Amino acid sequence: MSATIIDGKAFAETVRAQVADHVARLKAGHGVTPGLAVVLVGEDPASQVYVRSKGKQTLEAGMASFEHKLPAETSEADLVALVKQLNADPKVHGILVQLPLPPHLDSDLVINTIDPAKDVDGFHISNVGLLGTGQKAMVPCTPLGCLMLLRDHLGSLSGKTAVVVGRSNIVGKPMAQLLLGDSCTVTIAHSRTQDLPAVCRTADILVAAVGRPEMVKGDWVKPGATVIDVGINRIERDGKTKLVGDVDFVSAAAVAGAITPVPGGVGPMTIACLLANTLTACCRANGLPEPEGLTA
Ligand code: GUN
């Protein structure tokens, strides 16, 4: 193995420490405490784990955490009413509705009810449009985390060839916009891309966000490339449950210049960026300077 391992866990800790430091100064200097409201509908076990972790890390950063757990059979009208109540609450600077929602609820309608200034997920259509036109937006947390790791490792991304594998609204599309914003030459590849390995081999920066365990092999990677693995897949191997990414780590690490591991790469950056976005939203709401290095 020759690649440098990009330690997302350690980097996320420094981001969280920066956020906590800024929060302490906001409280002391302005009497303002950033607040994050998380809404969970139903009992999806993975979502429950995420929401618990978000609440814990929000409190550790010195912020206020408001958790709203609603039964799976909650009506759309009741959920929309809660979102509107949170929009109007001055103690709440960030609102996150955990996805996926139960199938009888229209996610787009619910997300687009969130005040765009409090949309710390960056999923509201206004924020999508702002990001796409290079204006100041709330940026989705996972792609923002990937961008921070890339800037930290490579410095300037300008002129580099980037390939994003995956075209989801949560990761692939906003990731491509962010890389374009940093002057990369960007390709979005997906399951229908012809000769996907050859397209991937053009990349100085390769971001894998497809949700297929270990799909990207070492011979898809340009020697020396920086590989960002967004995948978190649970697989059974040798009778044990194991977490793996969308990249075949062993073969890719033999070719890449740098690579994020799974676990301990992109994953921890997502909640760190959620905290950063909540702090940013709070600063904007109060007309205060935004934290440096924590936004796109
Ligand atoms: N479910 C899985 N990832 C996410 C995320 O980033 N935000 C929300 N709201 N739900 C999710």
Coordinates of N, CA, C and O in Angstrom, one line a residue, residues 108 111-112 114-117 119-140 143 167-178:
D108 N -40.2 15.9 -0.6 CA -39.9 17.2 -1.2 C -40.7 18.3 -0.6 O -40.2 19.4 -0.3
I111 N -39.4 19.1 3.0 CA -38.1 19.8 3.0 C -38.3 21.2 2.5 O -37.7 22.1 3.0
N112 N -39.1 21.4 1.5 CA -39.3 22.7 0.9 C -40.2 23.6 1.8 O -40.4 24.8 1.5
I114 N -39.2 23.9 5.0 CA -38.2 24.5 5.9 C -37.8 25.8 5.4 O -37.6 26.0 4.2
D115 N -37.6 26.8 6.4 CA -37.1 28.1 6.0 C -35.7 27.9 5.4 O -34.8 27.3 6.1
P116 N -35.4 28.3 4.2 CA -34.1 28.0 3.6 C -32.9 28.5 4.4 O -31.9 27.9 4.4
A117 N -33.1 29.6 5.2 CA -32.0 30.0 6.1 C -31.7 29.1 7.2 O -30.6 29.1 7.8
D119 N -32.1 25.7 6.7 CA -32.0 24.4 6.1 C -30.6 23.9 6.1 O -29.8 24.0 5.1
V120 N -30.2 23.4 7.3 CA -28.8 23.0 7.5 C -28.3 21.8 6.7 O -27.2 21.5 6.6
D121 N -29.3 21.1 6.1 CA -29.0 20.0 5.2 C -28.7 20.5 3.8 O -28.2 19.7 2.9
G122 N -29.1 21.7 3.5 CA -29.0 22.2 2.1 C -29.8 21.5 1.1 O -29.4 21.5 -0.1
F123 N -30.9 21.0 1.5 CA -31.8 20.2 0.5 C -32.9 21.0 -0.1 O -33.6 20.6 -1.0
H124 N -33.2 22.2 0.5 CA -34.3 23.0 0.0 C -34.0 23.5 -1.4 O -32.9 23.8 -1.7
I125 N -35.0 23.6 -2.2 CA -34.8 23.9 -3.6 C -34.1 25.3 -3.8 O -33.3 25.5 -4.7
S126 N -34.3 26.2 -2.8 CA -33.7 27.5 -2.9 C -32.2 27.3 -2.7 O -31.4 28.0 -3.4
N127 N -31.8 26.5 -1.8 CA -30.3 26.3 -1.5 C -29.7 25.5 -2.7 O -28.6 25.8 -3.1
V128 N -30.5 24.6 -3.3 CA -29.9 23.9 -4.4 C -29.7 24.9 -5.6 O -28.6 24.8 -6.2
G129 N -30.6 25.8 -5.8 CA -30.5 26.8 -6.8 C -29.3 27.8 -6.5 O -28.6 28.2 -7.4
L130 N -29.2 28.2 -5.3 CA -28.1 29.1 -4.9 C -26.8 28.5 -5.1 O -25.8 29.1 -5.7
L131 N -26.6 27.2 -4.7 CA -25.3 26.5 -4.9 C -25.0 26.4 -6.4 O -23.9 26.6 -6.9
G132 N -26.1 26.0 -7.2 CA -25.9 25.8 -8.6 C -25.5 27.1 -9.4 O -24.9 27.0 -10.5
T133 N -25.8 28.2 -8.8 CA -25.5 29.5 -9.5 C -24.4 30.2 -8.8 O -24.1 31.4 -9.0
G134 N -23.7 29.5 -7.9 CA -22.5 30.0 -7.2 C -22.8 31.1 -6.2 O -21.9 31.9 -5.9
Q135 N -24.0 31.1 -5.7 CA -24.3 32.1 -4.6 C -24.2 31.5 -3.2 O -24.1 30.3 -3.1
K136 N -24.3 32.4 -2.2 CA -24.1 31.9 -0.8 C -25.3 31.0 -0.5 O -26.5 31.5 -0.5
A137 N -25.0 29.7 -0.2 CA -26.1 28.7 0.1 C -25.8 28.0 1.4 O -24.7 28.1 1.9
M138 N -26.8 27.3 1.9 CA -26.5 26.2 2.9 C -26.1 25.0 2.0 O -26.9 24.6 1.1
V139 N -25.0 24.4 2.3 CA -24.4 23.3 1.5 C -24.6 22.0 2.2 O -24.3 21.8 3.3
P140 N -25.1 20.9 1.4 CA -25.2 19.6 2.0 C -24.0 19.1 2.7 O -22.9 19.3 2.2
P143 N -21.1 16.3 1.1 CA -20.2 16.9 0.1 C -19.3 18.0 0.7 O -18.2 18.2 0.3
R167 N -25.1 10.1 -8.8 CA -25.8 11.4 -9.2 C -27.0 11.7 -8.2 O -28.0 12.2 -8.6
S168 N -26.8 11.3 -6.9 CA -27.9 11.6 -6.0 C -28.0 13.1 -5.7 O -27.0 13.9 -5.9
N169 N -29.2 13.5 -5.2 CA -29.4 14.9 -4.8 C -28.6 15.2 -3.5 O -28.3 16.4 -3.3
I170 N -28.4 14.2 -2.7 CA -27.8 14.4 -1.4 C -26.2 14.5 -1.5 O -25.6 15.3 -0.8
V171 N -25.6 13.7 -2.4 CA -24.2 13.8 -2.5 C -23.7 14.1 -3.9 O -23.0 15.1 -4.1
G172 N -24.0 13.3 -4.9 CA -23.4 13.4 -6.2 C -23.5 14.8 -6.9 O -22.5 15.4 -7.2
K173 N -24.7 15.2 -7.0 CA -24.9 16.5 -7.7 C -24.3 17.7 -6.9 O -23.6 18.5 -7.5
P174 N -24.6 17.8 -5.6 CA -23.9 19.0 -4.9 C -22.4 18.9 -4.9 O -21.7 19.9 -4.9
M175 N -21.9 17.6 -4.8 CA -20.4 17.4 -4.8 C -19.8 18.0 -6.1 O -18.8 18.7 -6.1
A176 N -20.5 17.7 -7.2 CA -20.1 18.2 -8.5 C -20.1 19.7 -8.6 O -19.2 20.3 -9.1
Q177 N -21.1 20.3 -8.0 CA -21.2 21.8 -8.0 C -20.1 22.4 -7.2 O -19.5 23.4 -7.6
L178 N -19.8 21.8 -6.0 CA -18.7 22.3 -5.2 C -17.4 22.2 -5.9 O -16.6 23.1 -5.8

